GROMACS .gro file of C-alpha atoms in nm:
model
   83
    1MET     CA    1   2.816   2.979   0.929
    2ASP     CA    2   2.626   3.251   0.985
    3LEU     CA    3   2.271   3.238   0.805
    4VAL     CA    4   2.048   3.537   0.729
    5PHE     CA    5   1.659   3.380   0.803
    6ASP     CA    6   1.482   3.643   0.640
    7ASP     CA    7   1.665   3.553   0.330
    8LEU     CA    8   1.589   3.150   0.363
    9ILE     CA    9   1.257   3.110   0.525
   10ASN     CA   10   0.911   3.305   0.483
   11ASP     CA   11   0.644   3.432   0.794
   12ARG     CA   12   0.474   3.086   0.776
   13ASP     CA   13   0.803   2.867   0.828
   14THR     CA   14   0.918   3.115   1.110
   15ARG     CA   15   0.545   3.038   1.281
   16LEU     CA   16   0.602   2.664   1.168
   17ILE     CA   17   0.899   2.653   1.379
   18VAL     CA   18   0.763   2.857   1.706
   19LEU     CA   19   0.539   2.621   1.699
   20LEU     CA   20   0.784   2.340   1.713
   21ALA     CA   21   1.005   2.548   1.923
   22ARG     CA   22   0.641   2.507   2.200
   23GLY     CA   23   0.631   2.157   2.150
   24TYR     CA   24   0.349   2.134   1.916
   25THR     CA   25   0.242   1.852   1.719
   26THR     CA   26   0.261   1.843   1.376
   27THR     CA   27  -0.139   1.770   1.418
   28ARG     CA   28  -0.183   2.072   1.620
   29ILE     CA   29   0.069   2.293   1.398
   30ALA     CA   30  -0.199   2.186   1.105
   31ARG     CA   31  -0.508   2.332   1.298
   32GLU     CA   32  -0.328   2.675   1.405
   33LEU     CA   33  -0.193   2.734   1.059
   34LYS     CA   34  -0.488   2.601   0.885
   35LEU     CA   35  -0.312   2.345   0.698
   36SER     CA   36  -0.301   1.984   0.623
   37ARG     CA   37  -0.083   1.783   0.840
   38TYR     CA   38   0.039   1.643   0.559
   39THR     CA   39   0.148   1.976   0.429
   40VAL     CA   40   0.317   2.049   0.741
   41ALA     CA   41   0.490   1.749   0.757
   42GLU     CA   42   0.629   1.826   0.418
   43ARG     CA   43   0.691   2.196   0.520
   44ILE     CA   44   0.922   2.044   0.854
   45SER     CA   45   1.096   1.812   0.627
   46LYS     CA   46   1.207   2.082   0.376
   47LEU     CA   47   1.324   2.273   0.695
   48LEU     CA   48   1.500   2.020   0.818
   49ASP     CA   49   1.703   1.990   0.482
   50ARG     CA   50   1.738   2.354   0.401
   51PHE     CA   51   1.935   2.367   0.724
   52ALA     CA   52   2.050   2.038   0.763
   53CYS     CA   53   1.899   1.920   1.000
   54SER     CA   54   1.822   1.563   1.110
   55ASN     CA   55   1.551   1.611   1.365
   56ARG     CA   56   1.265   1.889   1.489
   57SER     CA   57   1.488   1.931   1.787
   58GLN     CA   58   1.801   2.031   1.594
   59LEU     CA   59   1.610   2.255   1.381
   60VAL     CA   60   1.481   2.476   1.670
   61ALA     CA   61   1.833   2.442   1.868
   62TYR     CA   62   1.948   2.595   1.533
   63SER     CA   63   1.718   2.822   1.517
   64TYR     CA   64   1.810   2.957   1.862
   65ALA     CA   65   2.152   2.936   1.747
   66HIS     CA   66   2.082   3.174   1.455
   67LYS     CA   67   1.856   3.371   1.664
   68LEU     CA   68   1.525   3.329   1.460
   69LEU     CA   69   1.365   3.281   1.818
   70ASP     CA   70   1.403   3.498   2.085
   71VAL     CA   71   1.608   3.367   2.368
   72GLY     CA   72   1.481   3.381   2.760
   73ILE     CA   73   1.072   3.463   2.696
   74TRP     CA   74   0.826   3.177   2.734
   75PRO     CA   75   0.619   3.064   2.505
   76PRO     CA   76   0.887   3.075   2.258
   77GLY     CA   77   0.846   3.350   2.008
   78ALA     CA   78   1.035   3.500   1.698
   79ALA     CA   79   1.296   3.722   1.725
   80GLU     CA   80   1.103   3.954   1.462
   81PRO     CA   81   0.731   4.072   1.536
   82LEU     CA   82   0.534   3.809   1.356
   83PRO     CA   83   0.168   3.949   1.139
   0.00000   0.00000   0.00000
């Protein structure tokens, strides 16, 4: 099943997945996005449920497989430029 991420997640969630792919912790993601760590944890949980992933690594792999993240670049970035 090929999903169109544009219809399913917003820019903030895309940024969150990019930061997960970079290996950031919940606390560091919260600092980067200027959110509480509880909000970040809740967003991650909702993304895991939405895409039927059992953990963060699987969510990142799923994002690569569905071309949300660019392959072959480091550090990870979104396929579409983020604002």
